[in-house]
Coordinates of C-alpha atoms in Angstrom, one line a residue:
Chain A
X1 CA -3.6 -28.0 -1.1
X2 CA -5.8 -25.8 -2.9
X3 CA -9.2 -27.1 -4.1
X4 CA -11.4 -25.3 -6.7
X5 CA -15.4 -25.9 -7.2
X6 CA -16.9 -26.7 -10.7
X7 CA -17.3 -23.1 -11.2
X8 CA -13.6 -21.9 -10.5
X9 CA -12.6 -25.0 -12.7
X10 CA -14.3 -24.0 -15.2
X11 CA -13.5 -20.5 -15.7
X12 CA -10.1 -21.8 -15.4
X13 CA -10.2 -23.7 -18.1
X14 CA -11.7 -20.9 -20.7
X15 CA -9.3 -18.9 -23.1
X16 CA -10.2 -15.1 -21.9
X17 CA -9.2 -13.2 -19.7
X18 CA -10.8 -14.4 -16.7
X19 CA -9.0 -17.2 -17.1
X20 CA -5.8 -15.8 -17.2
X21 CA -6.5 -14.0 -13.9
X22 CA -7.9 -17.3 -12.4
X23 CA -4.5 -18.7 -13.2
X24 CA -2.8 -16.3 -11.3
X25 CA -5.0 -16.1 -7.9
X26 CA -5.1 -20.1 -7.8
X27 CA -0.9 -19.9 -8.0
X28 CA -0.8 -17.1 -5.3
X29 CA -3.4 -18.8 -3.2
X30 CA -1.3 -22.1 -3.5
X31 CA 1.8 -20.1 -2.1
X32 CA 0.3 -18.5 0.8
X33 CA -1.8 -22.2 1.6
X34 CA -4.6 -21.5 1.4
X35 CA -7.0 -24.2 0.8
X36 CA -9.8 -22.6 -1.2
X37 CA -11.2 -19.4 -3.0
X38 CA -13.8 -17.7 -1.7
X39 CA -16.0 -15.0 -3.9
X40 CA -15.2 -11.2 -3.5
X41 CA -17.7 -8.3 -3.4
X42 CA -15.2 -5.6 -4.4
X43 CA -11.7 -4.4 -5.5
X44 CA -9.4 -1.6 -4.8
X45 CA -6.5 -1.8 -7.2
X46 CA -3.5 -0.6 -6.6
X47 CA -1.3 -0.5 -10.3
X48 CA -1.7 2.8 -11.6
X49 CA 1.5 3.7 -10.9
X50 CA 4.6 2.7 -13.1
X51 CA 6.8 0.5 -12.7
X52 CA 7.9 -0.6 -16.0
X53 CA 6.5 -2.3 -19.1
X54 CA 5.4 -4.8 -17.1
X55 CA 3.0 -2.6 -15.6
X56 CA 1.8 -1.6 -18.7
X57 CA 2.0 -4.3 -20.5
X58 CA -0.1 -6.9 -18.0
X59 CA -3.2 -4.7 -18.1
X60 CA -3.3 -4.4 -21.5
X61 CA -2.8 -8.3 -21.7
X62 CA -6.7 -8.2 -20.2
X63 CA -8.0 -4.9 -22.3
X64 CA -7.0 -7.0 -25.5
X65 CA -8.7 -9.8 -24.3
X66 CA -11.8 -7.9 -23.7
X67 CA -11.7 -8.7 -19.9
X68 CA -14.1 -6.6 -17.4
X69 CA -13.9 -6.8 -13.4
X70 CA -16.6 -8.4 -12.4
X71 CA -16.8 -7.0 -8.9
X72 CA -17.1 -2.9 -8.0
X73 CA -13.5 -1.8 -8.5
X74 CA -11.8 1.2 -7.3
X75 CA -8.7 3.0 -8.2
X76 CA -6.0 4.0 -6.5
X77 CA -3.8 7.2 -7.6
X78 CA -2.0 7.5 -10.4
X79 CA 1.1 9.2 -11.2
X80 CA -0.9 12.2 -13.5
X81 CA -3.7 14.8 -12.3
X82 CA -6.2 13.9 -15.3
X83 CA -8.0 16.7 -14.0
X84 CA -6.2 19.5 -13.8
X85 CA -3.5 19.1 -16.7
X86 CA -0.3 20.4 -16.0
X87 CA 0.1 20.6 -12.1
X88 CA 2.2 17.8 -12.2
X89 CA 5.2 18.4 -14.3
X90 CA 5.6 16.7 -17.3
X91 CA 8.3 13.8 -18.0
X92 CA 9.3 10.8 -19.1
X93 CA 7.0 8.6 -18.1
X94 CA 3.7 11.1 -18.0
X95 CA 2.5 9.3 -21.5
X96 CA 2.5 5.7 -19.9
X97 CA 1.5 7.2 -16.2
X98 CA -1.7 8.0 -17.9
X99 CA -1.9 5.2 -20.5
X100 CA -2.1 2.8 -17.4
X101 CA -4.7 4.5 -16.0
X102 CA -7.0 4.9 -18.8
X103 CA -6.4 1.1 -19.6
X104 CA -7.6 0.7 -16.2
X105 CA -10.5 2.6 -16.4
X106 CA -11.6 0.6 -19.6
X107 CA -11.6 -2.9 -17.6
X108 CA -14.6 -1.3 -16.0
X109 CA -12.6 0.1 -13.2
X110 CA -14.3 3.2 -11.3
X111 CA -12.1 6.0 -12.5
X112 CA -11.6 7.4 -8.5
X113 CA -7.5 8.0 -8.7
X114 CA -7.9 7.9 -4.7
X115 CA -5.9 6.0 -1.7
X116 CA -9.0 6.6 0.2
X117 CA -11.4 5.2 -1.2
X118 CA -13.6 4.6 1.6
X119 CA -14.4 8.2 1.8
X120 CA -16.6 7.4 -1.0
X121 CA -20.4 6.6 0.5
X122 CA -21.4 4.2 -2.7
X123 CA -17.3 2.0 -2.4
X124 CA -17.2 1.7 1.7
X125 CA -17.4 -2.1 1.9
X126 CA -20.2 -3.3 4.7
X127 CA -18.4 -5.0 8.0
X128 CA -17.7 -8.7 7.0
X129 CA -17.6 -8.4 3.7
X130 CA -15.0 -10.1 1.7
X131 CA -12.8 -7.8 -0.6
X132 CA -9.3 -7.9 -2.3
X133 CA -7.9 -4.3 -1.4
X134 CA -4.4 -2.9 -2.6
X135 CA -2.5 0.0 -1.0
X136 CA -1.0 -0.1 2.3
X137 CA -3.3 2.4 3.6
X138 CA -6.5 1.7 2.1
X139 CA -6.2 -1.8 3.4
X140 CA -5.7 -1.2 6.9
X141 CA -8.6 1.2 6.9
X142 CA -11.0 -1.7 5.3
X143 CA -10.0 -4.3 7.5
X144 CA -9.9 -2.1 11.2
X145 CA -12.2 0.6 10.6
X146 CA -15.0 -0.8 8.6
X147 CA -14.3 -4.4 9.2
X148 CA -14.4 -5.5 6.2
X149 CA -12.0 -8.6 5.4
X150 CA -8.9 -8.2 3.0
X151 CA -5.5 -9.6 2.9
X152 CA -2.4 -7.0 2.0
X153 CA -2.7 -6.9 -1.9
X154 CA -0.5 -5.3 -4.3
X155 CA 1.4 -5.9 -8.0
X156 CA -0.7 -7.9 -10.2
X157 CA -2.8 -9.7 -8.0
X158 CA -5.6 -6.9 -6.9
X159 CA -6.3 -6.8 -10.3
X160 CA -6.4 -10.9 -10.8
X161 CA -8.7 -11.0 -7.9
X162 CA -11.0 -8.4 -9.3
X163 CA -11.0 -9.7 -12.8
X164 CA -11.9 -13.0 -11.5
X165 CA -14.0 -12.3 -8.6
X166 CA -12.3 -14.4 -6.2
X167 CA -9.4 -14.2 -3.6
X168 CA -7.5 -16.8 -2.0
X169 CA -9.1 -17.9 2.0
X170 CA -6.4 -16.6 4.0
X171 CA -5.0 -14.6 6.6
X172 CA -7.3 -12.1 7.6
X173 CA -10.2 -13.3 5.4
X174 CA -10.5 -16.0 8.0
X175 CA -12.5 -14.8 11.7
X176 CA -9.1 -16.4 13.5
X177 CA -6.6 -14.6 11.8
X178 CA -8.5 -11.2 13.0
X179 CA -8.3 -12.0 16.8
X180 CA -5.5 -9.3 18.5
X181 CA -3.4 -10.9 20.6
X182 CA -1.5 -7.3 21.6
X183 CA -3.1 -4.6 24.0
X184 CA -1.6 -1.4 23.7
X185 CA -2.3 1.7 26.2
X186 CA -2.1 5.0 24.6
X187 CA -1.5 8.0 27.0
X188 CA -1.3 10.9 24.9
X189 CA -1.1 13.7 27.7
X190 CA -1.4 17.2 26.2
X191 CA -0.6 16.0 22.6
X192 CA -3.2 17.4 19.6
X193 CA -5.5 14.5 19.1
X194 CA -4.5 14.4 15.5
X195 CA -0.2 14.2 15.9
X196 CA -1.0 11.9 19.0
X197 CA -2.8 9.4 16.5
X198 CA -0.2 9.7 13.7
X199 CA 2.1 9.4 16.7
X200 CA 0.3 5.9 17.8
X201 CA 0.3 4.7 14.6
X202 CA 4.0 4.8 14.2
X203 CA 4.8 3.1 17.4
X204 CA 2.5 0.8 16.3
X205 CA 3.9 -0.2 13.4
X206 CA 7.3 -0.7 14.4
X207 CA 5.8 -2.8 17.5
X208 CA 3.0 -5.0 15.9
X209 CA 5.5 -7.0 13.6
X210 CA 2.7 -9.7 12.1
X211 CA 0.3 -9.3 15.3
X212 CA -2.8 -7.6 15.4
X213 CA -3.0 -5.2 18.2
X214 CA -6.1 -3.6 19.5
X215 CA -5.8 -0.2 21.2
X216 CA -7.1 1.5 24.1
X217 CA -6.6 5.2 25.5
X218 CA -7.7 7.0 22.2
X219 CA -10.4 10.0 22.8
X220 CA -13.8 7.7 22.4
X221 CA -15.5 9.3 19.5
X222 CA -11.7 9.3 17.7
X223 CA -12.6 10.5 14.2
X224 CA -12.3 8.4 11.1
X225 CA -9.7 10.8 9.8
X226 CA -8.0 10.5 12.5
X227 CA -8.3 6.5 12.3
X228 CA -7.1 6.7 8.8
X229 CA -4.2 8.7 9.6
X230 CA -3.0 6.3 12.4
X231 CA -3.2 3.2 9.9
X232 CA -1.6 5.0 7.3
X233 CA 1.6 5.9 9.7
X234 CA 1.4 2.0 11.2
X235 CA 1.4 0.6 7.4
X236 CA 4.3 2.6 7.0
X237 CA 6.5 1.5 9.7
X238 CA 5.2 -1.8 9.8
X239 CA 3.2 -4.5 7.6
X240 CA 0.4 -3.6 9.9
X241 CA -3.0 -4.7 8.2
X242 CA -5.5 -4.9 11.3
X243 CA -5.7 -3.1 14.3
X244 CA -9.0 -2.7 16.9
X245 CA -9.5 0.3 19.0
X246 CA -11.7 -0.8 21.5
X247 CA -15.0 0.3 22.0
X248 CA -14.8 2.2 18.7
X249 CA -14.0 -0.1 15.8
X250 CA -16.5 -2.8 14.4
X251 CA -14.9 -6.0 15.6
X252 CA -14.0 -4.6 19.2
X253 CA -17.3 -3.5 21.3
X254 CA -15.5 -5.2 24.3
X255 CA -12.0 -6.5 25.2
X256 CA -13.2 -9.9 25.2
X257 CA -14.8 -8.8 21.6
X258 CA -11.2 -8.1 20.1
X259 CA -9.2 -11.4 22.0
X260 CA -12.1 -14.0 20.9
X261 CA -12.1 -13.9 24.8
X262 CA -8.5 -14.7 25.5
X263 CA -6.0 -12.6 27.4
X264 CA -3.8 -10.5 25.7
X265 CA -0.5 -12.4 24.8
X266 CA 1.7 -8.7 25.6
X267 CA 0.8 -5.3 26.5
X268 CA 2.4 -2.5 26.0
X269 CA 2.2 1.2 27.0
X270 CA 2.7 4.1 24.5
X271 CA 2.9 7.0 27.1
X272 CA 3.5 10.9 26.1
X273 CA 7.2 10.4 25.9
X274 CA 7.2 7.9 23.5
X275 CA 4.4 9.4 21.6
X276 CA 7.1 12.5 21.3
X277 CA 10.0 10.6 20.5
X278 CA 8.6 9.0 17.4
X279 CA 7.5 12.5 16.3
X280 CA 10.9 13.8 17.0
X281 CA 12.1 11.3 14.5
X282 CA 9.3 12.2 11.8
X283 CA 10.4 15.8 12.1
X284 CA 14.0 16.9 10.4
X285 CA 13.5 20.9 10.1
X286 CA 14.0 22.9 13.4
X287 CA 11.2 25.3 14.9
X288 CA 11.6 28.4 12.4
X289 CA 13.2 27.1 10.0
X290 CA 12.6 28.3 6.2
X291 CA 9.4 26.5 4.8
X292 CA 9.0 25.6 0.7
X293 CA 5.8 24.1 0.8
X294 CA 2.8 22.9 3.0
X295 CA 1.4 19.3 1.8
X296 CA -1.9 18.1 3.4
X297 CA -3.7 14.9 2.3
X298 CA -1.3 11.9 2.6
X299 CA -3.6 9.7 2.2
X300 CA -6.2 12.0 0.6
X301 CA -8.2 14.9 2.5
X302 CA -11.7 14.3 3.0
X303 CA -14.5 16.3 3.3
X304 CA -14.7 16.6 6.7
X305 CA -11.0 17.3 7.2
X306 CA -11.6 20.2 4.5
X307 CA -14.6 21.1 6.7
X308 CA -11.8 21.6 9.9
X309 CA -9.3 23.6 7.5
X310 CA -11.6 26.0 6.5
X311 CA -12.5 27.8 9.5
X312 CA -8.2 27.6 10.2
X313 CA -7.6 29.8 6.8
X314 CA -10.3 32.2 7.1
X315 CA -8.7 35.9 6.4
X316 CA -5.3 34.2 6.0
X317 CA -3.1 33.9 3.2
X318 CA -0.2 30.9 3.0
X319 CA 2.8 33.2 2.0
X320 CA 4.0 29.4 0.3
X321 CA 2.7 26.7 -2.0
X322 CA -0.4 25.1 -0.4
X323 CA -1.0 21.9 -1.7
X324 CA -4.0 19.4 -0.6
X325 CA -3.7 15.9 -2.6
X326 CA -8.0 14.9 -2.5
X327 CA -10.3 13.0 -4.8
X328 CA -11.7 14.1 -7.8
X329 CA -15.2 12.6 -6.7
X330 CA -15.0 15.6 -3.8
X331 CA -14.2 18.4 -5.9
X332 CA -18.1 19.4 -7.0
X333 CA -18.8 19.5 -3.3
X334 CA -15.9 21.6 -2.3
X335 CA -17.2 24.3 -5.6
X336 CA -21.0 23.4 -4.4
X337 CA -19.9 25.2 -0.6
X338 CA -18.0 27.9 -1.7
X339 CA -15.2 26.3 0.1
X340 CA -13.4 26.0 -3.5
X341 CA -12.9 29.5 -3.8
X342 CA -11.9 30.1 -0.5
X343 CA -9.4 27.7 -0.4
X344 CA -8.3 30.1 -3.6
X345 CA -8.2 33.0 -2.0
X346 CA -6.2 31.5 0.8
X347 CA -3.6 30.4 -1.6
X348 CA -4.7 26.2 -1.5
X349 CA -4.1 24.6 -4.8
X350 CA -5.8 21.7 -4.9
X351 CA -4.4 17.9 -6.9
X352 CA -6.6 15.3 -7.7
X353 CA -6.2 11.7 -9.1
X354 CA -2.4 11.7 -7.4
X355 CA -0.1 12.5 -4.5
X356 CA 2.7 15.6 -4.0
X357 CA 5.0 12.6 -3.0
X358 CA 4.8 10.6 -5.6
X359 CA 4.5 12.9 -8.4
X360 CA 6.8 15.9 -9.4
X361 CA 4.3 18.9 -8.4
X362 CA 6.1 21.3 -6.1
X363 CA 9.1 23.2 -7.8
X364 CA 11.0 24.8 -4.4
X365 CA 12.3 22.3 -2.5
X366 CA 15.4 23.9 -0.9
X367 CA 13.2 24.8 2.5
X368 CA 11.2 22.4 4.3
X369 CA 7.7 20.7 3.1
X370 CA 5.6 20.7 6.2
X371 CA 2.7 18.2 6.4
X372 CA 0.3 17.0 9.5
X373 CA 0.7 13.5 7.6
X374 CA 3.0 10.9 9.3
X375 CA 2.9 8.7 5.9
X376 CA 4.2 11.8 3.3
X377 CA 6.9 12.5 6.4
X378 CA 8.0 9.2 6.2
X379 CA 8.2 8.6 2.2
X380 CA 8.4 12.3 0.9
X381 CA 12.4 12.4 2.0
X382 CA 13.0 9.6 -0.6
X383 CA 10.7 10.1 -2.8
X384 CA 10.6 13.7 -4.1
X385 CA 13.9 14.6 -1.9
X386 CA 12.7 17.1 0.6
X387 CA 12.8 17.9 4.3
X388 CA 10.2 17.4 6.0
X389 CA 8.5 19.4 9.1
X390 CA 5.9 17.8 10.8
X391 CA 3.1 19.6 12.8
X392 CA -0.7 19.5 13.5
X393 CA -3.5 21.2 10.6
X394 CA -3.5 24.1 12.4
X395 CA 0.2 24.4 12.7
X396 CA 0.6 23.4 9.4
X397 CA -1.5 27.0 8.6
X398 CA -0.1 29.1 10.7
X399 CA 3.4 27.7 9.3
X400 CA 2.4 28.6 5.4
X401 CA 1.1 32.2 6.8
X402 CA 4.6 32.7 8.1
X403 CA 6.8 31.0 5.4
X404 CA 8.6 29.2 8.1
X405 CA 8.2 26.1 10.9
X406 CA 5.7 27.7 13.7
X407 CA 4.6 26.3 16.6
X408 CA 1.5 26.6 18.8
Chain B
X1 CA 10.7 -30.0 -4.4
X2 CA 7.8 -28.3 -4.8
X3 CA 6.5 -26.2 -7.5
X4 CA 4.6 -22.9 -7.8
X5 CA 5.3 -22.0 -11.0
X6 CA 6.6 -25.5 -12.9
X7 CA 9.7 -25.2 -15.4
X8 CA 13.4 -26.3 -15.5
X9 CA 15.1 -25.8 -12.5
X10 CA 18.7 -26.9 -13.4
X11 CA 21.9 -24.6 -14.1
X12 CA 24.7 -22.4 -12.4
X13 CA 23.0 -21.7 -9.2
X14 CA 23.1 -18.7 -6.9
X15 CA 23.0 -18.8 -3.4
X16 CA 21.7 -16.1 -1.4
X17 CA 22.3 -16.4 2.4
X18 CA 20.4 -13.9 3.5
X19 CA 16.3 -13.0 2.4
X20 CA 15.7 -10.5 -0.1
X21 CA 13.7 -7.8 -1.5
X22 CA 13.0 -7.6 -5.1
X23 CA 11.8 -4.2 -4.8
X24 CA 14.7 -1.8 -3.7
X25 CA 17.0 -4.8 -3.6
X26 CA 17.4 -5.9 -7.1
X27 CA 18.0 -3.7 -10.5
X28 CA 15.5 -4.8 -13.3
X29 CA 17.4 -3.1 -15.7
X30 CA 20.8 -5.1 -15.0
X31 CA 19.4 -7.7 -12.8
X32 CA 21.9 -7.3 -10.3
X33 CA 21.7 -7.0 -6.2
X34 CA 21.8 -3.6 -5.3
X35 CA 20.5 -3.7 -2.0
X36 CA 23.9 -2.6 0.0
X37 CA 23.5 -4.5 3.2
X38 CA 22.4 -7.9 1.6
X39 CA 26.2 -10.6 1.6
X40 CA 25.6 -11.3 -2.2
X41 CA 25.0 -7.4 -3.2
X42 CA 26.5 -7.2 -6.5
X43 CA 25.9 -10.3 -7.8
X44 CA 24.3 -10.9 -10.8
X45 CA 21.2 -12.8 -11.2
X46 CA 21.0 -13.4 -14.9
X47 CA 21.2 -16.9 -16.7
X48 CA 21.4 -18.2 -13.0
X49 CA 19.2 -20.2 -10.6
X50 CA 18.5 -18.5 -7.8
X51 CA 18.3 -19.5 -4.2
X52 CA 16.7 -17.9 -2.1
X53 CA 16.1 -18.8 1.5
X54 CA 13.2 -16.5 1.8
X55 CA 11.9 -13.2 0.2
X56 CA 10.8 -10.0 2.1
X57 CA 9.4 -6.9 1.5
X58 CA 7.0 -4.9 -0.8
X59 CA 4.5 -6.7 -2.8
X60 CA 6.3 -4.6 -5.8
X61 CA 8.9 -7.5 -6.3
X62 CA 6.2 -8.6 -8.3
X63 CA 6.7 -6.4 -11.0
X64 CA 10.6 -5.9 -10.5
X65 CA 10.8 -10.0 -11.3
X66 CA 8.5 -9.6 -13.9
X67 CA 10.6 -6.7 -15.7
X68 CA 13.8 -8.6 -15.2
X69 CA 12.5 -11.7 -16.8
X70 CA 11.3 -9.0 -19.8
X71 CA 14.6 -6.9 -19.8
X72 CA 16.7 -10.6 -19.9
X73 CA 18.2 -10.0 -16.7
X74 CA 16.2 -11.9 -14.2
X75 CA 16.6 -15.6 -13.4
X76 CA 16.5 -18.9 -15.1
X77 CA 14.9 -20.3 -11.9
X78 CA 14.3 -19.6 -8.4
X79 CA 14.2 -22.3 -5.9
X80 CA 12.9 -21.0 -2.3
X81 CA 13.1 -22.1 1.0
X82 CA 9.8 -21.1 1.7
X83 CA 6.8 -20.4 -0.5
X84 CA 6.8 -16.7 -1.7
X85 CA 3.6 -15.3 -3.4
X86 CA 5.2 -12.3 -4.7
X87 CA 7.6 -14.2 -6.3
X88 CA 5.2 -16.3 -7.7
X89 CA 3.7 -14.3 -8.7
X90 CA 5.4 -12.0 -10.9
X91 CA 7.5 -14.9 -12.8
X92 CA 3.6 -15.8 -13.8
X93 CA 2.8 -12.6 -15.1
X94 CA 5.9 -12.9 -17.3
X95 CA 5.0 -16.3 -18.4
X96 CA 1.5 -15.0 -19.4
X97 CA 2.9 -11.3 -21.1
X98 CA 6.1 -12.8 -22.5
X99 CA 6.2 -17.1 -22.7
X100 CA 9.6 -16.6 -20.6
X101 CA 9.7 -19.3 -18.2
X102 CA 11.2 -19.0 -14.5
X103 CA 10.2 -21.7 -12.8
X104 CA 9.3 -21.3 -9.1
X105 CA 10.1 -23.8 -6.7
X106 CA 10.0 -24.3 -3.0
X107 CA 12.6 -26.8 -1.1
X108 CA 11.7 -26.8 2.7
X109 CA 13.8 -26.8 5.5
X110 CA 16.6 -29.9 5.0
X111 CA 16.2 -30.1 1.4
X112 CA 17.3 -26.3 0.5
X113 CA 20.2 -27.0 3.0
X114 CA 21.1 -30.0 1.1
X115 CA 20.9 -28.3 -2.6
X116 CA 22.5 -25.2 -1.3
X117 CA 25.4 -27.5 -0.2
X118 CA 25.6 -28.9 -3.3
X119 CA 26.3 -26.0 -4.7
X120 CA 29.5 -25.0 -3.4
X121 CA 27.8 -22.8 -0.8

């Protein structure tokens, strides 16, 4: 039985739009049981992307009303590049795609149009810190890399939480609900350190069902692009939503950190071969074959990843379209090191505010997109129709130099 | 029974025998299961009380209720066998958009048996 304070009663019991949010927080919250609200310190919302009227319609519901957020909000991508105008192909629904993110914006929203938006310094939530996140990807990341807590948000109710300010206290808001009860071994072998964690995080996904696992065999300063990748592939194949690496991410110093000193309930071995085989799944062009495109930044490049590309494309020239999905907040920085125009010269085009699989921006698709993402090689297939070819970022270069599927 | 979103519960009932997903599994635009390897695909949801043992899937079933309930093809009721907060959660929103009422109810264990039975099914 859920049980609201004075405060909670009373907003619920106004005529704005606070209100209205409130209402639908307290009936989620009753759904899931939980037993009370706790306050939020931030927001990543998830609804700029169309899925009919309804989408549409509820935010304007809250702009009419006047309604702000009343916690820091981010945004996630939309279905339109605001910034450069054009590089996604217009259609039917470009005048609502952008509609519902300028309504967005004007509930006080940070205009960001990222999935990642804990690349940005001033939105990273601090570890323990309560937040109601959106997107698969984002979430994951909050919860295992910075610690922070959120459950897995989505339609409607990232926004409720942020227009309110308060989420339902469950799942892995709660300490208990964060304990891993699954050890998994990683043994990558001669993998590239950045396939072998896409590679993890697909095993992990399809072996973590609703248990949080906590890892151990990943190279000990493991990158956080590297981490984000992994969660991103595991929140793909599975409704993963936590995961420790040991030793390396906030709640998992120590084993005994991670199990709230129990033993592991399972463990489980992810050795080289099955490392491969999952890859061998992600990948459906052969070695050679004809290439289309290259796609980087599934979920969005960040600076440093654009700081390991550069030195890949010096003197080269992608013989195909380039494309690297980022945020617009990066785009100064990449002009402010010259790295802008040398992504130009190489043949890059950059997208902001959006992704190349959700949103019609390559033209070619009769050869294969190749990407070093495990998320775009799982979804691009449906989503835009395309093969995919999976390889690391510097196979992924060395592929758009030769206009076909190379291997180093 | 319990309710998460109260309303009217009674009608022609349909009973699903197997969990579904909204999103990918039902049409909004003809309210109709489209998911192919779910027993009832084809069936139409509209006018209907839905049964539901339990729901699944993305948290976009949210919307894909909500624009049924808009479009006219969604559900006079859904009664659940366990609590669904995506469910919930879009027959809300289209309460709060539209006044359309789909009232939300959960019957645990023995008691969605027994209405299921009742049912025919």
């Amino acid at each position: 039985m859920l049980v609201l304070d004075d405060a909670q009663r009373a907003m619920l019991s106004g005529a704005d739009g606070a209100a209205r949010a409130l209402e639908l927080v307290v009936a989620y919250g009753e759904a899931v049981g939980a037993e009370a609200l706790i306050p939020i310190s931030g927001a990543h919302i998830d609804g700029c992307l169309h899925h009919g009227d309804v989408s549409l319609d509820f935010v304007r519901q809250f702009v009419d009303l006047g309604a702000k957020v009343r916690v820091p909000t981010t945004l996630n991508v939309g279905s339109v590049d605001l910034i450069h105008p054009g590089r996604v192909r217009p259609g039917a629904q470009t005048a609502d795609g952008r509609a519902l993110m300028q309504a967005h914006v004007a509930l006080g929203c940070t205009a960001s149009f990222t999935c990642a938006p804990y690349q940005l310094a001033a939105h990273r939530p601090a570890k323990g810190a309560q937040v109601a996140w959106g997107e698969s990807n984002a979430i994951v990341f909050a919860n295992s890399v910075l610690g922070a807590r959120t459950e897995r948000y989505g339609d409607f109710i990232d926004l409720a939480c942020a227009l309110c300010g308060f989420a339902p206290a469950y799942g892995l808001h709660l300490t208990e609900k964060r304990r891993a009860s699954l050890l998994i071994e990683v043994r990558s072998g001669s993998l590239d350190a950045g396939v072998a964690a896409v590679a993890a995080g697909l095993a992990l996904g399809r072996e973590a069902g609703g248990r949080v696992a906590a890892l151990t065999g990943l190279p000990e300063a493991i990158p956080e692009d590297d981490l984000k990748a992994l969660g991103a592939a595991a929140a793909s194949t599975g409704a993963v939503a936590l995961f420790h690496v040991i030793g390396r991410t906030p709640e998992a110093a120590t084993m005994d950190e991670a199990f709230h000193g129990r033993p592991p309930a399972e463990t489980l071995i992810f050795d080289e071969a099955r490392l491969r085989a999952e890859l061998a799944i992600l990948s459906q062009a052969a070695d050679g074959a004809k290439l289309s495109a290259v796609s980087l930044g599934t979920p969005h490049f960040s600076l440093s990843e654009f700081g390991r590309l550069m030195p890949l494309i010096e003197g080269r020239r992608a013989s195909v379209p380039f494309t690297i999905n980022t945020a617009r907040a990066f785009l100064p920085q990449l002009e402010a090191r010259g790295w802008a125009s040398a992504l130009d010269a190489f043949g890059a085009t950059l997208v902001a505010d959006t992704c190349v699989y959700l949103a019609p921006v390559l033209e070619d698709l009769t050869g294969a997109v190749m990407t070093n993402s495990g998320k775009m090689a799982l979804y691009a297939p449906a989503n835009i129709g395309c093969t995919i070819a999976f390889g690391s970022l510097a196979e992924c270069v060395a592929s758009a130099g030769a206009g076909r599927v190379v291997r180093l | 029974m319990r309710f998460l979103v109260p309303g009217p519960v009674d009608g022609e009932r349909l009973v699903l025998t197997a969990p579904i997903s909204f999103w990918g599994g039902v049409s909004p635009v003809t309210g109709c299961i489209i998911d192919p390897r779910h027993p009832q695909c084809g069936a139409a949801l509209k006018g209907r009380v839905l049964m539901l043992p339990a729901a699944k899937g993305s948290s976009s079933g949210s919307s894909v209720l909500a624009e049924t309930l808009r479009n006219g093809t969604g559900p006079i009721a859904i009664i659940l066998g366990e609590p669904d907060a995506i469910l919930a959660t879009g027959a809300l929103v289209a309460r709060q958009l539209y006044g359309i009422i789909c009232a939300v109810a959960v019957a645990e264990g023995d008691a969605f048996l027994a209405l299921a039975q009742a049912s025919g099914r």
